[in-house]
PDB file of C-alpha atoms in Angstrom:
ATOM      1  CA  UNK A 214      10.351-132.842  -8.817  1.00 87.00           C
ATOM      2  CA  UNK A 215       8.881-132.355  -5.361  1.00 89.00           C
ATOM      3  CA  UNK A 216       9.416-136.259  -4.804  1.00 87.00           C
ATOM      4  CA  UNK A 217      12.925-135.450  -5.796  1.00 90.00           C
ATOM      5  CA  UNK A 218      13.463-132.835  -3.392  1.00 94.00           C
ATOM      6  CA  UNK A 219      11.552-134.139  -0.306  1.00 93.00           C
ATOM      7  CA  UNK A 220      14.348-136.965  -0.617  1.00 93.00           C
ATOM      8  CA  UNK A 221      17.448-134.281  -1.114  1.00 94.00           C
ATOM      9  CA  UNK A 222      15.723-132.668   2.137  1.00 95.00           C
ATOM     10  CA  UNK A 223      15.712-135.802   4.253  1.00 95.00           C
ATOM     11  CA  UNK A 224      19.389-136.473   3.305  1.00 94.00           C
ATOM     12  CA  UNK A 225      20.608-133.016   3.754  1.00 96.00           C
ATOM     13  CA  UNK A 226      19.563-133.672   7.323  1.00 97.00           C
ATOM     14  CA  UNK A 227      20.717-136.719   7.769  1.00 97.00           C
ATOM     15  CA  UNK A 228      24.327-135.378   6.054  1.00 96.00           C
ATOM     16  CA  UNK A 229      24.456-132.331   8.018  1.00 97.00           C
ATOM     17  CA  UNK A 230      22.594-132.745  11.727  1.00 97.00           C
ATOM     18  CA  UNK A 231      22.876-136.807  11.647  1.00 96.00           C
ATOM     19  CA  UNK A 232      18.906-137.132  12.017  1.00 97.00           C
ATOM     20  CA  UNK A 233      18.450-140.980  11.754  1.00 97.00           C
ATOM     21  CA  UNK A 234      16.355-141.205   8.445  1.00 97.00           C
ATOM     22  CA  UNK A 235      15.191-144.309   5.832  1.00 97.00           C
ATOM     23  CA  UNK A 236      13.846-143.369   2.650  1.00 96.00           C
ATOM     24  CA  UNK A 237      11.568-145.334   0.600  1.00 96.00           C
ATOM     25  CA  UNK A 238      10.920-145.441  -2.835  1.00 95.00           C
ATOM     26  CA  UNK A 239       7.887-147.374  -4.393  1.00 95.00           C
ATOM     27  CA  UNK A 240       6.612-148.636  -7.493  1.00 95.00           C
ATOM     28  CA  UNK A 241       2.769-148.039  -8.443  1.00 95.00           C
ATOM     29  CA  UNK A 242       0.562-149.097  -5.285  1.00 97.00           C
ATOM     30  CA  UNK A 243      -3.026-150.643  -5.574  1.00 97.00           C
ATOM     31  CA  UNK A 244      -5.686-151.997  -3.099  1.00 98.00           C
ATOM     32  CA  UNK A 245      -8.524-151.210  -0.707  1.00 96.00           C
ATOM     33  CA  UNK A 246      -9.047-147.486  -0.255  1.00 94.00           C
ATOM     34  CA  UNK A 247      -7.503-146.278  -3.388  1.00 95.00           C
ATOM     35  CA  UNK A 248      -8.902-143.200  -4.557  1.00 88.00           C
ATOM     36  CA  UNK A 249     -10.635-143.525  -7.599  1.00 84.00           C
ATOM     37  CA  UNK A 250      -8.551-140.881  -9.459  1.00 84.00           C
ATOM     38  CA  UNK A 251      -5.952-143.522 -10.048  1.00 91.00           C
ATOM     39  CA  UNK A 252      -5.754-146.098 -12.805  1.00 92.00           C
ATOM     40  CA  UNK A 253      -7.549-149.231 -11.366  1.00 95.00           C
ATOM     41  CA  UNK A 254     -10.050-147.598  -8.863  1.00 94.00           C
ATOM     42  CA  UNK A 255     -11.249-145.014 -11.654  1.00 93.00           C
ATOM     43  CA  UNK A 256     -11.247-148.225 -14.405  1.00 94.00           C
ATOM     44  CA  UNK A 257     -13.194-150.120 -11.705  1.00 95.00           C
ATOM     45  CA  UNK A 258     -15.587-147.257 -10.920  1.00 92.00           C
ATOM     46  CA  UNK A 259     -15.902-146.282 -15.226  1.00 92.00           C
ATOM     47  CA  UNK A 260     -16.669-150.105 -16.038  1.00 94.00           C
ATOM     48  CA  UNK A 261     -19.020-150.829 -12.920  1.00 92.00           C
ATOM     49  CA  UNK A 262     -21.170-147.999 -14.715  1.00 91.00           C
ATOM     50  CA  UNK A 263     -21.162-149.370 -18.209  1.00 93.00           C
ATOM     51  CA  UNK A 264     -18.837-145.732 -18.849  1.00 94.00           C
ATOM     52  CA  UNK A 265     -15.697-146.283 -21.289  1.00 94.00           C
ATOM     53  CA  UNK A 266     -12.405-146.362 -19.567  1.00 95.00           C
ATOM     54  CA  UNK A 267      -9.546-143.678 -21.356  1.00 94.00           C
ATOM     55  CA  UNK A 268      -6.144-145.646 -21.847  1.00 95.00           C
ATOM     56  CA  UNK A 269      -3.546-143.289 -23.142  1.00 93.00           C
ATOM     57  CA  UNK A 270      -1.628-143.331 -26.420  1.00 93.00           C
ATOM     58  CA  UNK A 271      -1.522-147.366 -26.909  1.00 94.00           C
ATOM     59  CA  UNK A 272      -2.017-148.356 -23.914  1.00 94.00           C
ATOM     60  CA  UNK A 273       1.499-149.897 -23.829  1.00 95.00           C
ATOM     61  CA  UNK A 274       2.805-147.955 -20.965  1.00 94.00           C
ATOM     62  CA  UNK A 275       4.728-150.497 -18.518  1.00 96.00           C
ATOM     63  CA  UNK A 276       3.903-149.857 -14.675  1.00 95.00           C
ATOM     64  CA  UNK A 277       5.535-151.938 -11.963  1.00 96.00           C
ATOM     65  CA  UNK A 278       2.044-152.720  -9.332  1.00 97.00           C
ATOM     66  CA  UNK A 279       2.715-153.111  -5.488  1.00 97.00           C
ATOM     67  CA  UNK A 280      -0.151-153.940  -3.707  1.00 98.00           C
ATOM     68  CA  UNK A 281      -1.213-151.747  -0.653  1.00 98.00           C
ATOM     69  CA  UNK A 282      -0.429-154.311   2.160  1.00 98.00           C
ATOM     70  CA  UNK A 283       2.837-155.667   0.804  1.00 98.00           C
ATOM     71  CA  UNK A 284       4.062-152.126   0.935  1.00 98.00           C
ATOM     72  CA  UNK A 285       3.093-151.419   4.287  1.00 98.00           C
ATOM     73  CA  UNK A 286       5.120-154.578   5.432  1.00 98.00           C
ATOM     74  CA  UNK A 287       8.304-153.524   3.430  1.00 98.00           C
ATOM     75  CA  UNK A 288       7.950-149.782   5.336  1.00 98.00           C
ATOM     76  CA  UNK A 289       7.825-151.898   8.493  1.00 98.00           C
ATOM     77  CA  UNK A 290      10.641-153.744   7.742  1.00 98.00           C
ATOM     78  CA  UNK A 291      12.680-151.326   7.159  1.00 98.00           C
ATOM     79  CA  UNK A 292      11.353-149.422   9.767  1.00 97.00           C
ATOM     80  CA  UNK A 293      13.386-151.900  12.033  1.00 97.00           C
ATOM     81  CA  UNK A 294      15.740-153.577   9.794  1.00 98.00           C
ATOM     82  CA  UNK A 295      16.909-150.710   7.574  1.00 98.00           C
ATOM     83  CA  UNK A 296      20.427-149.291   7.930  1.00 97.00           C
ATOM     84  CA  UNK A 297      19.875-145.158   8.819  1.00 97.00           C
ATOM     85  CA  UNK A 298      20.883-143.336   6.162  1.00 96.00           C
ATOM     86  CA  UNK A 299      19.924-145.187   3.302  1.00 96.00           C
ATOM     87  CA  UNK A 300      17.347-145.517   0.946  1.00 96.00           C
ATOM     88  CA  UNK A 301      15.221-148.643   0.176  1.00 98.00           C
ATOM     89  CA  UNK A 302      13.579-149.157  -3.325  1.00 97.00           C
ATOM     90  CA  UNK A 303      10.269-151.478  -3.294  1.00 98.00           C
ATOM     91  CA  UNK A 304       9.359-152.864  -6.291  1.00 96.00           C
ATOM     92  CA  UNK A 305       5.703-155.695  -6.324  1.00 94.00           C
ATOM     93  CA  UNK A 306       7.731-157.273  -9.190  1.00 92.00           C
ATOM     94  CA  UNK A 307       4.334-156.835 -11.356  1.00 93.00           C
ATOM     95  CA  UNK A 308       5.210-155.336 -14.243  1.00 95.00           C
ATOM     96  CA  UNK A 309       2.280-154.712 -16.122  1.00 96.00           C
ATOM     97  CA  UNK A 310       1.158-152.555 -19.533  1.00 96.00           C
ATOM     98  CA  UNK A 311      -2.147-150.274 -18.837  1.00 95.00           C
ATOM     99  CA  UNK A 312      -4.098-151.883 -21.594  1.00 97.00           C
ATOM    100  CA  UNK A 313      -3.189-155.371 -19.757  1.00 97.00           C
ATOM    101  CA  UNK A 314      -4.200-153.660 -16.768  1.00 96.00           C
ATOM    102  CA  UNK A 315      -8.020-152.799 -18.049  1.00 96.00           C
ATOM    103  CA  UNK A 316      -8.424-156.246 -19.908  1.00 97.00           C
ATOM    104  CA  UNK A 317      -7.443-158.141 -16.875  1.00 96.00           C
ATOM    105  CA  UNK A 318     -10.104-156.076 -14.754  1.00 96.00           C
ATOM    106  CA  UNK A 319     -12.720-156.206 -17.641  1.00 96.00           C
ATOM    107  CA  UNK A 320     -12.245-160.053 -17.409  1.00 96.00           C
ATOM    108  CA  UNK A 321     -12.440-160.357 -13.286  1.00 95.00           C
ATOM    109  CA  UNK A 322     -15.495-158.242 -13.127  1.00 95.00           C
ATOM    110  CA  UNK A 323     -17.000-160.208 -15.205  1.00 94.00           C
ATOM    111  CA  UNK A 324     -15.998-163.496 -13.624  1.00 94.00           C
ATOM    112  CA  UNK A 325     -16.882-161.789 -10.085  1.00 93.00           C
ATOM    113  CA  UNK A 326     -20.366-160.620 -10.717  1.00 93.00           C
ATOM    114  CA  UNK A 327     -23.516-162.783  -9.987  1.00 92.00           C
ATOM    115  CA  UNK A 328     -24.519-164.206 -13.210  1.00 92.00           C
ATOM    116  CA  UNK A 329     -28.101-162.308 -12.526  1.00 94.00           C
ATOM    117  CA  UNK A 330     -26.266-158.752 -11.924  1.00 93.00           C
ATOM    118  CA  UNK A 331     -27.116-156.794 -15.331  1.00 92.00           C
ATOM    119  CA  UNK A 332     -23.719-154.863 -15.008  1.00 91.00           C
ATOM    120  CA  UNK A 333     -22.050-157.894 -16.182  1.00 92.00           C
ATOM    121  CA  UNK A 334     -23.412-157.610 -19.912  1.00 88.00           C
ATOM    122  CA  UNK A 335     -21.580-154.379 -20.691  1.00 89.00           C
ATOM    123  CA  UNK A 336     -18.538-155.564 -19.173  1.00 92.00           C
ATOM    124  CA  UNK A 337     -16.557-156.438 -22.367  1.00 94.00           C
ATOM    125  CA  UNK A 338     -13.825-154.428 -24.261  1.00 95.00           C
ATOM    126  CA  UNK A 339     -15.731-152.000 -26.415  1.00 95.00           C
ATOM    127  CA  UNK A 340     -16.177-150.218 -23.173  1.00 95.00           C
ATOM    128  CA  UNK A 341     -11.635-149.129 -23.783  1.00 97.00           C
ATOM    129  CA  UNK A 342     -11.094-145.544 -25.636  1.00 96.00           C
ATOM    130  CA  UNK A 343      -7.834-145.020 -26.587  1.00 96.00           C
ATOM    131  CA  UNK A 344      -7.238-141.057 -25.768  1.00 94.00           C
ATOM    132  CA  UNK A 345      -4.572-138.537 -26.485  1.00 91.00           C
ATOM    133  CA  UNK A 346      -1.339-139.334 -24.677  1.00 87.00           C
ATOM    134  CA  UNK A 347      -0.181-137.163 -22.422  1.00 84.00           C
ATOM    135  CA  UNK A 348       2.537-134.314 -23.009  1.00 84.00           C
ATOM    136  CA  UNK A 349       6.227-136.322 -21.378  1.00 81.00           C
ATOM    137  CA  UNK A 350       4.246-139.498 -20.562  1.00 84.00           C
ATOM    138  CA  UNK A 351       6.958-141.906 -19.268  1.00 87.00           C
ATOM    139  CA  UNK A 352       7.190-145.405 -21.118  1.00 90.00           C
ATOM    140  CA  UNK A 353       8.047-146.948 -18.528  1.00 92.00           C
ATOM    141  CA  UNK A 354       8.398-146.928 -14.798  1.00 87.00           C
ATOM    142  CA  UNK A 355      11.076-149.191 -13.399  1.00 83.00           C
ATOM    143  CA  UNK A 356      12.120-149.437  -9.935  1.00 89.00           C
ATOM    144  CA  UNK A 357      15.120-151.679  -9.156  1.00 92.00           C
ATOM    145  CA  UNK A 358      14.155-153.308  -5.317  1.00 94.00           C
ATOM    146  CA  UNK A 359      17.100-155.742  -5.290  1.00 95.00           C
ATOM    147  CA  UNK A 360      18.950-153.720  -2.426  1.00 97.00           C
ATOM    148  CA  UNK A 361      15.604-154.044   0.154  1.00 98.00           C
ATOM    149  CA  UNK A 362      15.528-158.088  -0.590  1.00 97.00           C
ATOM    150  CA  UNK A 363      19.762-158.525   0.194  1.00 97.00           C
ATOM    151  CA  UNK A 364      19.504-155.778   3.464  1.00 97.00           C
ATOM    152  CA  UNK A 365      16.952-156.287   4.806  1.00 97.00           C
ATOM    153  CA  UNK A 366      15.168-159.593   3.344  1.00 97.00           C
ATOM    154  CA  UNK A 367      11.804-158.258   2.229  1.00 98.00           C
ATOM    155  CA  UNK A 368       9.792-159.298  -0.636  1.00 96.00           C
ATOM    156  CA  UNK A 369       6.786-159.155  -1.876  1.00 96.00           C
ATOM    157  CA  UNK A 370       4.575-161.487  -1.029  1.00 96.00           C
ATOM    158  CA  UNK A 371       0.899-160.790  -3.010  1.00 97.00           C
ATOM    159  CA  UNK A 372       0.678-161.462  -6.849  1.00 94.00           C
ATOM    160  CA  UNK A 373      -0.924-159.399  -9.145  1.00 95.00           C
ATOM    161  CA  UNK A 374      -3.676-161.711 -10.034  1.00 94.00           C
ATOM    162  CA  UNK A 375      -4.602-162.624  -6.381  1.00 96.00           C
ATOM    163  CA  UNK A 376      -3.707-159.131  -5.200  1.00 97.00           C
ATOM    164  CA  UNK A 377      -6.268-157.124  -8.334  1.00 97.00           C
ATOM    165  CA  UNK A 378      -8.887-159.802  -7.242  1.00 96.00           C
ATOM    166  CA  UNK A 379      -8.862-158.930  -3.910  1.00 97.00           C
ATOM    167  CA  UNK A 380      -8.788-155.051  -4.786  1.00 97.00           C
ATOM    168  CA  UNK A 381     -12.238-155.674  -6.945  1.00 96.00           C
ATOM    169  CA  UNK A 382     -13.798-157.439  -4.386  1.00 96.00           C
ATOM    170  CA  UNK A 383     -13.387-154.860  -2.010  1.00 96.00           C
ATOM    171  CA  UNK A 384     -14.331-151.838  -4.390  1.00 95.00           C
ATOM    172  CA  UNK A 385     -17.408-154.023  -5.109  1.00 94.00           C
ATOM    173  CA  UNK A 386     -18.227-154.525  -1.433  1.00 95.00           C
ATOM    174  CA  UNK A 387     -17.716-150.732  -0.948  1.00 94.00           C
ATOM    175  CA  UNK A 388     -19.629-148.994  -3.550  1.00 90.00           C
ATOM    176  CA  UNK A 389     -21.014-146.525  -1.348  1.00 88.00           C
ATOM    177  CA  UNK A 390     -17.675-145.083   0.079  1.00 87.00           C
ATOM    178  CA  UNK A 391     -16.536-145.459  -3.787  1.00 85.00           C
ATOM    179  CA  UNK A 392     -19.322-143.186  -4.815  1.00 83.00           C
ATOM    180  CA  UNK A 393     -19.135-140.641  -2.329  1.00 79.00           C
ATOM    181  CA  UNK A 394     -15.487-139.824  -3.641  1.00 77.00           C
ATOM    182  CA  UNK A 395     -16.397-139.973  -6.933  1.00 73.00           C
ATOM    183  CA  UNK A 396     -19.427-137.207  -7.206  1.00 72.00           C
ATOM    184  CA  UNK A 397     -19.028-133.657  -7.370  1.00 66.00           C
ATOM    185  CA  UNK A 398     -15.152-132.037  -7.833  1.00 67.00           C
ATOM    186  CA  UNK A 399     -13.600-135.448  -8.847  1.00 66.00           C
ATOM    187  CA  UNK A 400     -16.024-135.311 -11.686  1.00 68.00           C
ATOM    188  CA  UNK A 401     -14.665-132.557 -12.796  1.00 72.00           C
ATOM    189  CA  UNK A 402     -10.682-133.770 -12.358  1.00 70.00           C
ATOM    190  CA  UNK A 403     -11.866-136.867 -14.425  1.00 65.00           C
ATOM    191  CA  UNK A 404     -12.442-134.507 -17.299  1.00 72.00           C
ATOM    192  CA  UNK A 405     -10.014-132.262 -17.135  1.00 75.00           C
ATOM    193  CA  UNK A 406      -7.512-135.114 -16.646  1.00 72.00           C
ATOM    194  CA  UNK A 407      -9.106-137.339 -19.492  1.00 70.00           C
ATOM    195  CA  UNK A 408     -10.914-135.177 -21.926  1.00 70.00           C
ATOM    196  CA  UNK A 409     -14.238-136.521 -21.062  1.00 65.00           C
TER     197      UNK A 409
END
């Protein structure tokens, strides 16, 4: 709702005082600097500590997954090739279900972790819990970004493989920024959020 009506507010001014606005619209984002109360940073931080990682319901939830960068290129963009007025949708064209989401991390931590690092031996798929679904949980999130490739040419140019490779790297190369966001009050989001 408040995404809703930050975008009726933005048009109202651009309908009533001609204030030259673009809107955006994107699908999920991942990448560096993510904080680890969202899906991939928090599955990254669970599994890096041998903790189980909650997937809701069935885990077949459908996200679309825009990486950080490619996003901050299509703002640009459309920053200077973007008609005023209008709004630009920007899909990453990775649509992917949660539970592929943790298996496909599971499996790149594993592959990216020194065959000597003793993390690596709990990193399998007894470490997924299937939790309670949330109350209105959306099936699916689907963004339709055909209108920002015609205008204004942009697509997106980092595949989820290469782009969730990258994003592990980093969190494993920044462990210590990773667990200062993750101790004290976000401890206590995580269970509130996840009945843990």
């Amino acid at each position: 709702a408040s995404k809703a009506s930050a975008d009726l507010l933005v048009r109202a001014y651009f309908e009533t005082y001609g204030l030259p606005v673009l809107n955006t619209r994107c699908s999920n984002n991942y990448g560096p600097y993510q904080y680890p109360e969202k899906l991939i940073p928090f599955f990254i931080s669970r599994l890096l500590k041998g903790e189980k990682v909650p997937v809701y319901g069935d885990g077949l939830n459908v996200r679309d997954w825009l990486y950080v960068y490619d996003h901050c290129e299509a703002i640009d963009v459309v920053l200077h090739k973007g008609k005023i007025g209008e709004v630009y949708n920007i899909g990453g064209h990775n649509e992917r279900r949660n539970i592929e989401i943790v298996k496909t991390i599971l499996k790149l931590l594993y592959d990216v972790l020194p065959e000597t690092d003793p993390r690596r031996e709990h990193i399998n798929e007894n470490l997924i819990e299937y939790v309670e679904d949330r109350k209105g949980h959306d099936r699916r999130y689907a963004i339709a970004p055909d209108k920002i490739r015609k205008e204004v040419g942009w697509e997106p140019e980092t595949d989820f493989e290469t782009g969730i490779r990258k994003t592990i790297k980093w969190y494993l190369k920044n462990l210590d920024w990773m667990e200062n966001i993750t101790s004290g009050e976000y401890q206590n989001y995580y269970k509130e959020m996840y009945h843990l």
